[in-house]
Structures are given as C-alpha cells and as structure tokens.
PDB file of C-alpha atoms and ligand atoms in Angstrom:
ATOM      1  CA  UNK A   1     -29.051  -3.768   4.386  1.00 32.00           C
ATOM      2  CA  UNK A   2     -27.943  -3.689   7.639  1.00 32.00           C
ATOM      3  CA  UNK A   3     -24.643  -1.968   8.116  1.00 33.00           C
ATOM      4  CA  UNK A   4     -24.227   1.313   9.240  1.00 35.00           C
ATOM      5  CA  UNK A   5     -21.457   3.340   7.958  1.00 35.00           C
ATOM      6  CA  UNK A   6     -19.467   3.087  10.948  1.00 38.00           C
ATOM      7  CA  UNK A   7     -19.758  -0.613  10.799  1.00 37.00           C
ATOM      8  CA  UNK A   8     -18.777  -0.494   7.334  1.00 37.00           C
ATOM      9  CA  UNK A   9     -15.997   1.117   7.738  1.00 42.00           C
ATOM     10  CA  UNK A  10     -14.802  -1.395  10.620  1.00 51.00           C
ATOM     11  CA  UNK A  11     -15.326  -4.293   8.080  1.00 83.00           C
ATOM     12  CA  UNK A  12     -14.195  -3.141   4.707  1.00 96.00           C
ATOM     13  CA  UNK A  13     -10.914  -1.518   4.301  1.00 97.00           C
ATOM     14  CA  UNK A  14     -11.503   1.226   1.075  1.00 97.00           C
ATOM     15  CA  UNK A  15      -9.053   3.622   1.886  1.00 97.00           C
ATOM     16  CA  UNK A  16      -6.682   6.022   4.657  1.00 98.00           C
ATOM     17  CA  UNK A  17      -8.938   9.107   4.376  1.00 96.00           C
ATOM     18  CA  UNK A  18     -11.245   9.065   7.132  1.00 91.00           C
ATOM     19  CA  UNK A  19      -9.400   6.352   9.202  1.00 96.00           C
ATOM     20  CA  UNK A  20      -8.538   8.207  12.803  1.00 96.00           C
ATOM     21  CA  UNK A  21      -5.371   7.994  14.823  1.00 98.00           C
ATOM     22  CA  UNK A  22      -6.225   5.726  17.005  1.00 97.00           C
ATOM     23  CA  UNK A  23      -7.650   3.257  14.064  1.00 96.00           C
ATOM     24  CA  UNK A  24      -4.587   3.630  12.364  1.00 97.00           C
ATOM     25  CA  UNK A  25      -2.482   2.803  15.287  1.00 97.00           C
ATOM     26  CA  UNK A  26      -4.333  -0.261  16.492  1.00 96.00           C
ATOM     27  CA  UNK A  27      -3.574  -1.675  13.110  1.00 96.00           C
ATOM     28  CA  UNK A  28       0.087  -1.251  13.603  1.00 97.00           C
ATOM     29  CA  UNK A  29      -0.002  -2.211  16.786  1.00 97.00           C
ATOM     30  CA  UNK A  30      -1.542  -5.488  15.862  1.00 95.00           C
ATOM     31  CA  UNK A  31       0.818  -5.563  12.499  1.00 96.00           C
ATOM     32  CA  UNK A  32       3.990  -5.188  14.831  1.00 97.00           C
ATOM     33  CA  UNK A  33       2.539  -8.420  17.067  1.00 92.00           C
ATOM     34  CA  UNK A  34       2.548 -10.461  14.019  1.00 92.00           C
ATOM     35  CA  UNK A  35       6.220  -9.104  12.877  1.00 94.00           C
ATOM     36  CA  UNK A  36       7.540 -10.150  15.719  1.00 92.00           C
ATOM     37  CA  UNK A  37       5.969 -13.626  15.422  1.00 88.00           C
ATOM     38  CA  UNK A  38       7.258 -13.906  11.825  1.00 90.00           C
ATOM     39  CA  UNK A  39      10.502 -13.082  12.981  1.00 88.00           C
ATOM     40  CA  UNK A  40      10.247 -16.160  14.832  1.00 81.00           C
ATOM     41  CA  UNK A  41       8.238 -18.672  12.721  1.00 67.00           C
ATOM     42  CA  UNK A  42       8.908 -21.591  15.280  1.00 71.00           C
ATOM     43  CA  UNK A  43       6.362 -19.202  17.310  1.00 63.00           C
ATOM     44  CA  UNK A  44       3.647 -18.476  15.239  1.00 58.00           C
ATOM     45  CA  UNK A  45       1.115 -21.404  15.798  1.00 58.00           C
ATOM     46  CA  UNK A  46       1.993 -21.225  19.516  1.00 59.00           C
ATOM     47  CA  UNK A  47       0.543 -17.634  19.571  1.00 58.00           C
ATOM     48  CA  UNK A  48      -2.110 -18.397  16.648  1.00 64.00           C
ATOM     49  CA  UNK A  49      -5.578 -18.429  19.030  1.00 61.00           C
ATOM     50  CA  UNK A  50      -7.324 -21.546  18.290  1.00 61.00           C
ATOM     51  CA  UNK A  51     -10.605 -19.858  18.425  1.00 68.00           C
ATOM     52  CA  UNK A  52      -9.382 -17.520  15.266  1.00 74.00           C
ATOM     53  CA  UNK A  53     -12.109 -16.590  12.954  1.00 75.00           C
ATOM     54  CA  UNK A  54      -9.260 -16.720  10.351  1.00 83.00           C
ATOM     55  CA  UNK A  55      -9.079 -20.480  11.086  1.00 83.00           C
ATOM     56  CA  UNK A  56     -12.238 -21.104   9.286  1.00 82.00           C
ATOM     57  CA  UNK A  57     -12.590 -18.278   7.226  1.00 93.00           C
ATOM     58  CA  UNK A  58     -12.153 -18.081   3.095  1.00 96.00           C
ATOM     59  CA  UNK A  59     -10.227 -15.295   1.099  1.00 97.00           C
ATOM     60  CA  UNK A  60     -10.106 -14.507  -2.257  1.00 98.00           C
ATOM     61  CA  UNK A  61      -7.775 -12.841  -4.091  1.00 98.00           C
ATOM     62  CA  UNK A  62      -9.181 -10.785  -7.082  1.00 98.00           C
ATOM     63  CA  UNK A  63      -6.510  -8.869  -8.974  1.00 98.00           C
ATOM     64  CA  UNK A  64      -7.524  -6.659 -12.195  1.00 98.00           C
ATOM     65  CA  UNK A  65      -4.329  -5.399 -12.346  1.00 96.00           C
ATOM     66  CA  UNK A  66      -1.083  -6.890 -12.139  1.00 96.00           C
ATOM     67  CA  UNK A  67       0.840  -7.855  -8.577  1.00 97.00           C
ATOM     68  CA  UNK A  68       3.688  -9.419  -7.062  1.00 97.00           C
ATOM     69  CA  UNK A  69       3.687  -8.057  -3.558  1.00 98.00           C
ATOM     70  CA  UNK A  70      -0.015  -7.019  -2.558  1.00 98.00           C
ATOM     71  CA  UNK A  71      -1.136 -10.594  -3.957  1.00 98.00           C
ATOM     72  CA  UNK A  72       1.395 -13.210  -2.633  1.00 98.00           C
ATOM     73  CA  UNK A  73       1.972 -11.278   0.656  1.00 98.00           C
ATOM     74  CA  UNK A  74      -2.074 -11.396   1.285  1.00 98.00           C
ATOM     75  CA  UNK A  75      -1.882 -14.975   0.352  1.00 96.00           C
ATOM     76  CA  UNK A  76       1.010 -15.793   2.607  1.00 94.00           C
ATOM     77  CA  UNK A  77      -0.711 -13.854   5.566  1.00 94.00           C
ATOM     78  CA  UNK A  78      -3.896 -15.305   5.045  1.00 93.00           C
ATOM     79  CA  UNK A  79      -2.419 -18.845   5.124  1.00 91.00           C
ATOM     80  CA  UNK A  80      -0.388 -17.987   8.456  1.00 89.00           C
ATOM     81  CA  UNK A  81      -3.909 -17.203   9.816  1.00 89.00           C
ATOM     82  CA  UNK A  82      -5.004 -20.537   8.705  1.00 89.00           C
ATOM     83  CA  UNK A  83      -7.455 -19.273   6.042  1.00 92.00           C
ATOM     84  CA  UNK A  84      -8.360 -20.908   3.215  1.00 94.00           C
ATOM     85  CA  UNK A  85      -7.135 -18.864  -0.104  1.00 96.00           C
ATOM     86  CA  UNK A  86      -9.050 -19.036  -3.413  1.00 97.00           C
ATOM     87  CA  UNK A  87      -7.005 -16.801  -6.282  1.00 96.00           C
ATOM     88  CA  UNK A  88      -9.286 -15.205  -9.093  1.00 96.00           C
ATOM     89  CA  UNK A  89      -8.193 -15.004 -12.147  1.00 95.00           C
ATOM     90  CA  UNK A  90      -9.537 -12.228 -14.410  1.00 95.00           C
ATOM     91  CA  UNK A  91      -9.047 -13.590 -17.841  1.00 94.00           C
ATOM     92  CA  UNK A  92     -10.426 -16.820 -17.194  1.00 95.00           C
ATOM     93  CA  UNK A  93     -13.533 -15.698 -15.072  1.00 96.00           C
ATOM     94  CA  UNK A  94     -16.946 -15.329 -16.265  1.00 95.00           C
ATOM     95  CA  UNK A  95     -16.086 -11.255 -16.171  1.00 96.00           C
ATOM     96  CA  UNK A  96     -15.232 -12.056 -19.931  1.00 96.00           C
ATOM     97  CA  UNK A  97     -18.758 -13.051 -20.288  1.00 97.00           C
ATOM     98  CA  UNK A  98     -19.797  -9.645 -19.175  1.00 97.00           C
ATOM     99  CA  UNK A  99     -20.660 -10.169 -15.262  1.00 98.00           C
ATOM    100  CA  UNK A 100     -19.843  -7.415 -12.954  1.00 98.00           C
ATOM    101  CA  UNK A 101     -17.546  -6.868 -10.628  1.00 98.00           C
ATOM    102  CA  UNK A 102     -20.304  -6.350  -8.155  1.00 98.00           C
ATOM    103  CA  UNK A 103     -22.140  -9.542  -9.584  1.00 98.00           C
ATOM    104  CA  UNK A 104     -18.854 -11.656  -8.986  1.00 98.00           C
ATOM    105  CA  UNK A 105     -18.474 -10.710  -5.582  1.00 98.00           C
ATOM    106  CA  UNK A 106     -22.285 -11.480  -4.450  1.00 98.00           C
ATOM    107  CA  UNK A 107     -21.396 -14.788  -6.092  1.00 98.00           C
ATOM    108  CA  UNK A 108     -18.444 -15.371  -4.070  1.00 98.00           C
ATOM    109  CA  UNK A 109     -20.044 -14.219  -0.914  1.00 96.00           C
ATOM    110  CA  UNK A 110     -23.094 -16.627  -1.733  1.00 97.00           C
ATOM    111  CA  UNK A 111     -20.348 -19.216  -1.607  1.00 97.00           C
ATOM    112  CA  UNK A 112     -19.221 -18.147   1.887  1.00 95.00           C
ATOM    113  CA  UNK A 113     -16.371 -16.242   1.019  1.00 96.00           C
ATOM    114  CA  UNK A 114     -15.547 -13.921   4.189  1.00 96.00           C
ATOM    115  CA  UNK A 115     -13.096 -11.459   2.652  1.00 97.00           C
ATOM    116  CA  UNK A 116     -12.560 -10.411  -1.228  1.00 98.00           C
ATOM    117  CA  UNK A 117      -9.162  -8.506  -1.576  1.00 98.00           C
ATOM    118  CA  UNK A 118      -9.688  -6.092  -4.715  1.00 98.00           C
ATOM    119  CA  UNK A 119      -7.296  -4.262  -7.097  1.00 98.00           C
ATOM    120  CA  UNK A 120      -9.115  -2.852  -9.794  1.00 98.00           C
ATOM    121  CA  UNK A 121      -7.962  -0.151 -12.475  1.00 96.00           C
ATOM    122  CA  UNK A 122     -11.604   1.827 -11.614  1.00 97.00           C
ATOM    123  CA  UNK A 123     -10.677   4.517  -8.563  1.00 97.00           C
ATOM    124  CA  UNK A 124     -14.575   4.815  -7.936  1.00 96.00           C
ATOM    125  CA  UNK A 125     -16.026   1.175  -7.891  1.00 98.00           C
ATOM    126  CA  UNK A 126     -15.339  -0.178  -4.796  1.00 98.00           C
ATOM    127  CA  UNK A 127     -16.730   2.485  -2.724  1.00 96.00           C
ATOM    128  CA  UNK A 128     -19.898   1.804  -4.765  1.00 97.00           C
ATOM    129  CA  UNK A 129     -20.420  -1.887  -4.358  1.00 97.00           C
ATOM    130  CA  UNK A 130     -18.789  -1.915  -0.925  1.00 97.00           C
ATOM    131  CA  UNK A 131     -21.934  -0.787   0.966  1.00 95.00           C
ATOM    132  CA  UNK A 132     -23.940  -3.759  -0.789  1.00 95.00           C
ATOM    133  CA  UNK A 133     -22.437  -6.183   1.241  1.00 95.00           C
ATOM    134  CA  UNK A 134     -22.972  -7.306   4.898  1.00 89.00           C
ATOM    135  CA  UNK A 135     -21.613 -11.151   5.095  1.00 91.00           C
ATOM    136  CA  UNK A 136     -18.399 -10.085   3.246  1.00 96.00           C
ATOM    137  CA  UNK A 137     -15.325  -7.606   3.307  1.00 97.00           C
ATOM    138  CA  UNK A 138     -13.967  -5.792   0.889  1.00 98.00           C
ATOM    139  CA  UNK A 139     -10.114  -4.830   1.209  1.00 98.00           C
ATOM    140  CA  UNK A 140      -8.811  -2.447  -1.491  1.00 98.00           C
ATOM    141  CA  UNK A 141      -5.439  -3.554  -2.606  1.00 98.00           C
ATOM    142  CA  UNK A 142      -5.146  -0.696  -5.076  1.00 98.00           C
ATOM    143  CA  UNK A 143      -7.743   0.986  -6.667  1.00 98.00           C
ATOM    144  CA  UNK A 144      -7.039   3.314  -9.706  1.00 95.00           C
ATOM    145  CA  UNK A 145      -5.128   6.172  -8.970  1.00 95.00           C
ATOM    146  CA  UNK A 146      -7.138   6.504  -5.613  1.00 97.00           C
ATOM    147  CA  UNK A 147      -5.562   4.711  -2.656  1.00 98.00           C
ATOM    148  CA  UNK A 148      -3.593   1.753  -1.733  1.00 98.00           C
ATOM    149  CA  UNK A 149      -4.119   1.605   1.993  1.00 98.00           C
ATOM    150  CA  UNK A 150      -2.590  -2.008   2.749  1.00 98.00           C
ATOM    151  CA  UNK A 151       0.417  -0.512   1.133  1.00 98.00           C
ATOM    152  CA  UNK A 152       0.353   2.641   3.396  1.00 98.00           C
ATOM    153  CA  UNK A 153      -0.128   0.590   6.218  1.00 98.00           C
ATOM    154  CA  UNK A 154       2.940  -1.212   5.812  1.00 98.00           C
ATOM    155  CA  UNK A 155       4.795   2.260   5.001  1.00 98.00           C
ATOM    156  CA  UNK A 156       3.659   3.115   8.473  1.00 98.00           C
ATOM    157  CA  UNK A 157       4.570   0.243  10.185  1.00 98.00           C
ATOM    158  CA  UNK A 158       7.983   0.203   8.790  1.00 98.00           C
ATOM    159  CA  UNK A 159       8.353   3.825   9.184  1.00 98.00           C
ATOM    160  CA  UNK A 160       7.402   3.664  12.566  1.00 98.00           C
ATOM    161  CA  UNK A 161       9.798   0.394  13.588  1.00 98.00           C
ATOM    162  CA  UNK A 162      12.795   2.536  12.244  1.00 98.00           C
ATOM    163  CA  UNK A 163      12.204   5.899  13.906  1.00 98.00           C
ATOM    164  CA  UNK A 164      10.108   4.865  16.959  1.00 98.00           C
ATOM    165  CA  UNK A 165       7.501   7.285  15.965  1.00 98.00           C
ATOM    166  CA  UNK A 166       5.732   8.947  12.953  1.00 98.00           C
ATOM    167  CA  UNK A 167       4.342  12.497  14.446  1.00 98.00           C
ATOM    168  CA  UNK A 168       7.125  15.463  13.575  1.00 98.00           C
ATOM    169  CA  UNK A 169       8.767  13.340  10.765  1.00 98.00           C
ATOM    170  CA  UNK A 170       9.331  15.227   7.295  1.00 98.00           C
ATOM    171  CA  UNK A 171       8.482  12.162   4.573  1.00 98.00           C
ATOM    172  CA  UNK A 172       9.931  13.019   0.888  1.00 98.00           C
ATOM    173  CA  UNK A 173       7.588  11.021  -1.661  1.00 98.00           C
ATOM    174  CA  UNK A 174       9.105  12.205  -5.187  1.00 98.00           C
ATOM    175  CA  UNK A 175       8.360  10.714  -8.780  1.00 96.00           C
ATOM    176  CA  UNK A 176       5.051  10.059 -10.328  1.00 93.00           C
ATOM    177  CA  UNK A 177       2.560  11.703  -7.484  1.00 95.00           C
ATOM    178  CA  UNK A 178      -0.331  12.040  -9.875  1.00 92.00           C
ATOM    179  CA  UNK A 179      -0.597   8.381 -10.726  1.00 91.00           C
ATOM    180  CA  UNK A 180       0.546   7.104  -7.481  1.00 96.00           C
ATOM    181  CA  UNK A 181      -2.311   5.655  -4.912  1.00 97.00           C
ATOM    182  CA  UNK A 182       0.463   5.229  -2.764  1.00 98.00           C
ATOM    183  CA  UNK A 183       1.343   8.755  -2.337  1.00 98.00           C
ATOM    184  CA  UNK A 184      -2.548   9.457  -1.745  1.00 98.00           C
ATOM    185  CA  UNK A 185      -2.800   6.796   0.758  1.00 98.00           C
ATOM    186  CA  UNK A 186       0.354   8.294   2.634  1.00 98.00           C
ATOM    187  CA  UNK A 187      -0.358  11.619   2.517  1.00 98.00           C
ATOM    188  CA  UNK A 188      -3.862  11.380   4.138  1.00 98.00           C
ATOM    189  CA  UNK A 189      -2.064   8.987   6.820  1.00 98.00           C
ATOM    190  CA  UNK A 190       0.699  10.930   7.676  1.00 98.00           C
ATOM    191  CA  UNK A 191      -1.529  14.270   7.971  1.00 98.00           C
ATOM    192  CA  UNK A 192      -3.648  12.249  10.297  1.00 98.00           C
ATOM    193  CA  UNK A 193      -0.167  11.043  12.185  1.00 98.00           C
ATOM    194  CA  UNK A 194       1.162  14.620  12.661  1.00 98.00           C
ATOM    195  CA  UNK A 195       4.347  14.269  10.011  1.00 98.00           C
ATOM    196  CA  UNK A 196       5.356  16.419   7.156  1.00 98.00           C
ATOM    197  CA  UNK A 197       4.702  15.519   3.553  1.00 98.00           C
ATOM    198  CA  UNK A 198       7.373  16.761   1.092  1.00 98.00           C
ATOM    199  CA  UNK A 199       6.302  16.071  -2.703  1.00 98.00           C
ATOM    200  CA  UNK A 200       8.602  16.400  -5.613  1.00 97.00           C
ATOM    201  CA  UNK A 201       9.323  15.076  -9.047  1.00 96.00           C
ATOM    202  CA  UNK A 202       8.533  16.161 -12.646  1.00 93.00           C
ATOM    203  CA  UNK A 203       6.041  18.989 -12.951  1.00 92.00           C
ATOM    204  CA  UNK A 204       3.776  17.417 -14.978  1.00 87.00           C
ATOM    205  CA  UNK A 205       3.506  14.659 -12.382  1.00 90.00           C
ATOM    206  CA  UNK A 206       2.384  16.739  -9.522  1.00 93.00           C
ATOM    207  CA  UNK A 207      -0.644  17.192  -7.716  1.00 92.00           C
ATOM    208  CA  UNK A 208      -2.796  20.376  -8.000  1.00 91.00           C
ATOM    209  CA  UNK A 209      -2.634  22.283  -4.863  1.00 92.00           C
ATOM    210  CA  UNK A 210      -6.057  21.706  -4.132  1.00 93.00           C
ATOM    211  CA  UNK A 211      -5.568  18.310  -3.654  1.00 95.00           C
ATOM    212  CA  UNK A 212      -2.507  18.549  -1.367  1.00 97.00           C
ATOM    213  CA  UNK A 213      -3.446  18.603   2.485  1.00 97.00           C
ATOM    214  CA  UNK A 214      -2.728  20.732   4.923  1.00 96.00           C
ATOM    215  CA  UNK A 215       0.672  18.776   5.838  1.00 97.00           C
ATOM    216  CA  UNK A 216       1.984  18.358   2.274  1.00 98.00           C
ATOM    217  CA  UNK A 217       4.018  20.950   0.118  1.00 97.00           C
ATOM    218  CA  UNK A 218       5.290  20.742  -3.116  1.00 97.00           C
ATOM    219  CA  UNK A 219       9.327  21.465  -3.131  1.00 98.00           C
ATOM    220  CA  UNK A 220      12.567  20.499  -5.583  1.00 98.00           C
ATOM    221  CA  UNK A 221      14.035  16.755  -5.646  1.00 98.00           C
ATOM    222  CA  UNK A 222      17.114  18.165  -3.865  1.00 98.00           C
ATOM    223  CA  UNK A 223      15.129  19.926  -1.320  1.00 98.00           C
ATOM    224  CA  UNK A 224      13.059  17.343  -0.780  1.00 98.00           C
ATOM    225  CA  UNK A 225      15.922  14.321  -0.297  1.00 98.00           C
ATOM    226  CA  UNK A 226      18.596  16.887   1.909  1.00 98.00           C
ATOM    227  CA  UNK A 227      15.696  17.778   4.400  1.00 98.00           C
ATOM    228  CA  UNK A 228      13.966  14.485   5.036  1.00 98.00           C
ATOM    229  CA  UNK A 229      13.922  11.725   7.279  1.00 98.00           C
ATOM    230  CA  UNK A 230      12.531   9.192   4.858  1.00 98.00           C
ATOM    231  CA  UNK A 231      13.231   9.395   1.093  1.00 98.00           C
ATOM    232  CA  UNK A 232      10.256   7.341  -0.753  1.00 98.00           C
ATOM    233  CA  UNK A 233      10.704   6.796  -4.322  1.00 98.00           C
ATOM    234  CA  UNK A 234       7.800   5.973  -6.728  1.00 97.00           C
ATOM    235  CA  UNK A 235       7.902   4.313 -10.080  1.00 92.00           C
ATOM    236  CA  UNK A 236       6.945   6.381 -13.116  1.00 84.00           C
ATOM    237  CA  UNK A 237       3.570   4.493 -14.019  1.00 79.00           C
ATOM    238  CA  UNK A 238       3.982   4.514 -17.389  1.00 73.00           C
ATOM    239  CA  UNK A 239       0.834   2.033 -18.113  1.00 73.00           C
ATOM    240  CA  UNK A 240      -1.380   4.645 -16.577  1.00 68.00           C
ATOM    241  CA  UNK A 241      -0.385   7.680 -19.381  1.00 73.00           C
ATOM    242  CA  UNK A 242      -2.274   8.555 -22.049  1.00 62.00           C
ATOM    243  CA  UNK A 243       0.782   9.360 -24.137  1.00 62.00           C
ATOM    244  CA  UNK A 244       3.847   7.444 -23.176  1.00 57.00           C
ATOM    245  CA  UNK A 245       7.268   8.844 -22.242  1.00 59.00           C
ATOM    246  CA  UNK A 246       9.861   6.323 -23.592  1.00 54.00           C
ATOM    247  CA  UNK A 247      12.455   8.860 -23.392  1.00 57.00           C
ATOM    248  CA  UNK A 248      12.183   8.551 -19.460  1.00 65.00           C
ATOM    249  CA  UNK A 249      15.677   6.519 -18.792  1.00 64.00           C
ATOM    250  CA  UNK A 250      17.543   9.242 -20.638  1.00 76.00           C
ATOM    251  CA  UNK A 251      18.364  11.391 -17.756  1.00 90.00           C
ATOM    252  CA  UNK A 252      15.407  10.803 -15.378  1.00 92.00           C
ATOM    253  CA  UNK A 253      17.928   9.491 -12.806  1.00 95.00           C
ATOM    254  CA  UNK A 254      19.847  12.537 -12.412  1.00 96.00           C
ATOM    255  CA  UNK A 255      17.053  15.237 -12.760  1.00 95.00           C
ATOM    256  CA  UNK A 256      14.702  13.536 -10.593  1.00 96.00           C
ATOM    257  CA  UNK A 257      15.867  10.575  -9.312  1.00 97.00           C
ATOM    258  CA  UNK A 258      17.942   9.174  -6.252  1.00 98.00           C
ATOM    259  CA  UNK A 259      21.129   9.059  -7.861  1.00 98.00           C
ATOM    260  CA  UNK A 260      24.453   8.582  -6.007  1.00 98.00           C
ATOM    261  CA  UNK A 261      24.812  12.704  -5.880  1.00 98.00           C
ATOM    262  CA  UNK A 262      21.767  12.845  -3.943  1.00 98.00           C
ATOM    263  CA  UNK A 263      22.100  10.094  -1.749  1.00 98.00           C
ATOM    264  CA  UNK A 264      24.621  12.389  -0.662  1.00 98.00           C
ATOM    265  CA  UNK A 265      22.476  14.740   0.338  1.00 98.00           C
ATOM    266  CA  UNK A 266      20.711  12.830   2.394  1.00 98.00           C
ATOM    267  CA  UNK A 267      20.734  13.370   6.101  1.00 98.00           C
ATOM    268  CA  UNK A 268      23.043  10.900   8.112  1.00 98.00           C
ATOM    269  CA  UNK A 269      19.841   9.407   9.772  1.00 98.00           C
ATOM    270  CA  UNK A 270      17.612   9.330   6.928  1.00 98.00           C
ATOM    271  CA  UNK A 271      16.243   6.127   5.269  1.00 98.00           C
ATOM    272  CA  UNK A 272      14.942   4.875   1.627  1.00 98.00           C
ATOM    273  CA  UNK A 273      11.549   3.616   1.157  1.00 98.00           C
ATOM    274  CA  UNK A 274      10.085   2.571  -2.648  1.00 98.00           C
ATOM    275  CA  UNK A 275       6.482   0.680  -2.699  1.00 98.00           C
ATOM    276  CA  UNK A 276       7.890  -1.303  -5.357  1.00 96.00           C
ATOM    277  CA  UNK A 277       8.250  -2.615  -8.280  1.00 96.00           C
ATOM    278  CA  UNK A 278      11.180  -0.150  -8.671  1.00 94.00           C
ATOM    279  CA  UNK A 279      13.022   0.247 -12.614  1.00 92.00           C
ATOM    280  CA  UNK A 280      16.820   0.075 -10.758  1.00 95.00           C
ATOM    281  CA  UNK A 281      18.696   3.184 -12.696  1.00 94.00           C
ATOM    282  CA  UNK A 282      15.488   5.176 -13.359  1.00 92.00           C
ATOM    283  CA  UNK A 283      14.381   6.289 -10.272  1.00 95.00           C
ATOM    284  CA  UNK A 284      16.504   4.770  -7.747  1.00 97.00           C
ATOM    285  CA  UNK A 285      20.400   4.037  -8.208  1.00 97.00           C
ATOM    286  CA  UNK A 286      20.677   0.290  -8.857  1.00 97.00           C
ATOM    287  CA  UNK A 287      23.222   0.193  -5.935  1.00 98.00           C
ATOM    288  CA  UNK A 288      20.794   1.676  -3.106  1.00 98.00           C
ATOM    289  CA  UNK A 289      18.154  -0.693  -3.446  1.00 98.00           C
ATOM    290  CA  UNK A 290      19.731  -3.156  -1.051  1.00 98.00           C
ATOM    291  CA  UNK A 291      22.139  -0.732   0.827  1.00 97.00           C
ATOM    292  CA  UNK A 292      22.177  -0.233   4.402  1.00 97.00           C
ATOM    293  CA  UNK A 293      19.666   3.107   4.541  1.00 98.00           C
ATOM    294  CA  UNK A 294      16.993   0.966   2.325  1.00 98.00           C
ATOM    295  CA  UNK A 295      13.998  -0.177   4.398  1.00 98.00           C
ATOM    296  CA  UNK A 296      12.438  -1.417   1.021  1.00 98.00           C
ATOM    297  CA  UNK A 297      12.732  -5.405   1.679  1.00 98.00           C
ATOM    298  CA  UNK A 298      11.552  -4.513   5.306  1.00 98.00           C
ATOM    299  CA  UNK A 299       8.818  -3.038   3.465  1.00 98.00           C
ATOM    300  CA  UNK A 300       8.507  -6.003   1.924  1.00 98.00           C
ATOM    301  CA  UNK A 301       8.374  -8.121   5.080  1.00 97.00           C
ATOM    302  CA  UNK A 302       6.121  -6.215   6.625  1.00 98.00           C
ATOM    303  CA  UNK A 303       3.542  -6.242   4.071  1.00 98.00           C
ATOM    304  CA  UNK A 304       2.984 -10.115   5.576  1.00 96.00           C
ATOM    305  CA  UNK A 305       2.367  -8.570   8.992  1.00 96.00           C
ATOM    306  CA  UNK A 306       0.184  -5.424   8.268  1.00 98.00           C
ATOM    307  CA  UNK A 307      -1.706  -7.623   6.039  1.00 98.00           C
ATOM    308  CA  UNK A 308      -2.437 -10.498   8.841  1.00 95.00           C
ATOM    309  CA  UNK A 309      -3.662  -7.351  11.115  1.00 95.00           C
ATOM    310  CA  UNK A 310      -5.732  -5.932   8.330  1.00 97.00           C
ATOM    311  CA  UNK A 311      -7.422  -9.661   7.502  1.00 96.00           C
ATOM    312  CA  UNK A 312      -7.970  -9.959  11.061  1.00 93.00           C
ATOM    313  CA  UNK A 313      -9.910  -6.949  10.747  1.00 94.00           C
ATOM    314  CA  UNK A 314     -11.738  -7.885   8.481  1.00 95.00           C
ATOM    315  CA  UNK A 315     -12.948 -11.140   9.706  1.00 90.00           C
ATOM    316  CA  UNK A 316     -13.908  -9.741  13.395  1.00 79.00           C
ATOM    317  CA  UNK A 317     -15.778  -7.214  12.735  1.00 58.00           C
TER     318      UNK A 317
HETATM  319  N1   CP B 401       3.431  -2.074  -4.047  1.00 69.03           N
HETATM  320  C1   CP B 401       2.882  -2.975  -4.507  1.00 69.03           C
HETATM  321  O1   CP B 401       1.347  -2.449  -4.560  1.00 69.03           O
HETATM  322  O2   CP B 401       3.290  -3.974  -5.531  1.00 69.03           O
HETATM  323  P1   CP B 401       2.553  -5.060  -6.382  1.00 69.03           P
HETATM  324  O3   CP B 401       1.898  -4.197  -7.385  1.00 69.03           O
HETATM  325  O4   CP B 401       3.555  -5.882  -6.739  1.00 69.03           O
HETATM  326  O5   CP B 401       1.710  -5.593  -5.539  1.00 69.03           O
END
C-alpha cells in the first residue's frame, strides 16, 4: 500500500466533504472548459490532447442501484474522452455468487481497469475499500444517503454559470432532505464556497440541527422559496423509507412542493433546479420543469462536462 491520504484524495472522489475551495474550483473550471467544447461538438476532437491518458483508459460503471443520468452521462463523458467503457450488471455478475464489492473491484483492477464508477446502497463501503486501491480510482456515483459528489459538482457548475459566482447566494433545498445524498453534498460544498443553504420540507424528512453545517438552517417552504436565488427541489425517496407514504401525491405539491402559487413567490431572478428524476405534480408542478426559469436540463447537460473533468482528475492523479 503506497497511497498517502493526500494522493488518495486526489485519485478517488468519494465525497465533497473535505475538498477545499481550490479543489472544487479546479474541477469546475475544467468542467466549464468541456462544457464550451460540448456546445460545439465539431470542435471536440481538435481540443482533445493526443496524449490524453483517457484515450487508452478503461472505465467501468458499477451501479448497484438504478440510474439514468449518472450512469449514461459518465458513459458519454468517457467516450468523448476516448476511453473504453465497461458496464457491470450486478444481477448477472459473480456478486450473485457471494463475491464482495472489494473482490469485484480488485478483479477489475487486475484486468487493467483504471476507474470504477460505483453507485451503492451502503453509505460506508466506498470509504472502506478505496484505501486498498493504488492503480484504480474509485468515483462515488451515489452511496446510500451519504454523498453524491458528482451531482453536486454539476449543480455547482450550473449555479456558477447562471449567476457568475456562488459565494453569497441563497440556495433553498426542499423535500426529502433526510434521505438525500445530493442535499448533503451540496450543503458541504456551499459551506466551503460561502453560500447559504435553506432547507425545508416535511418535518419528518429534515436533518437534525447537529448535522447541519454553519451555513445551513431550516425554514418554512414559503420562506425558502421566496428568499432564495436557487430553488432546488428534491424527490421523496420512497425506496429509502422504512414505511412508505402512499398518500404523498395527495396534497404534497400544495403543502411542500413547488406549486404554481409558490412559483409566484420566487424572486424574479431566481432559478429552479432539481437533480432528477422528478415526479411531475408531486414535488414540482409539471409545467415548471421545462419553463424558462428551470435549469434542470442545463444540469443534465453539465453532467457530461463535469464528469469529463472528474474522469480526467481520476486518471491524471
Ligand atoms: N440525479 C441522479 O443521480 O439521477 P440518476 O439516479 O438517474 O443517476
């Protein structure tokens, strides 16, 4: 084992907590570089360095939970950078015979895989296994309710593109905060970058005060929506609830969601975000998703650019 903690933190991307302002901005700057190129696809290969380590790299997607955006945007990002992409399917893999995640990744490393992009329901397992890998970088694509760092980075990229800065902004994050790894990653990043977080939603879905960073506080939904620069709505993650709330669709939009009434409370310059997938007319009025105040599909587009920067960081380190 030769990795030091500092080299590990550069190679793997396990979470946002602990990343410095400089590290965050370095990724965002590079993500903006790729976003500019992606907007003009004819220019793409002119800008791709011939010596890019990504050109001969092998990237493996291992998703133990469902995904559309994260998995496919990593695949698009890797292919744009000239990488070879493997897609691991847990249900047809030897994990069905009892092989552990560590042994699976060790096997892929022995085959020459450079990066493992892992989504897993266990919020601790990536931290446990990552220090055991020197030749392969692990990227957290969402681990339980712990963190979703790559979603956070594309959110930050989108916010900075829209407002020109992040420091001093008020970001409302509304919904099922307790089960949201996106909320946690954004709380850590926005604390580091000097933005305020206004959490809101059903009381049973909020964090304990002891879990909040210094920049975060809990307010009513109306206060969050009316005072924020960014209104980020979250899906209620029924799949993570021990007891399911089948009554959610009835009245949730009016009580806790971004209804048309609440949309009218937003400041004129404020923008709507959502990590998606969203449930139209549950946490957000369906007509707002593609409206001119929504950045939701800009977030999706930035997902490719951000993940190109994240893959470069993983392979270069
Ligand atoms: N935002 C997000 O993580 O979407 P997927 O679950 O589709 O990857």
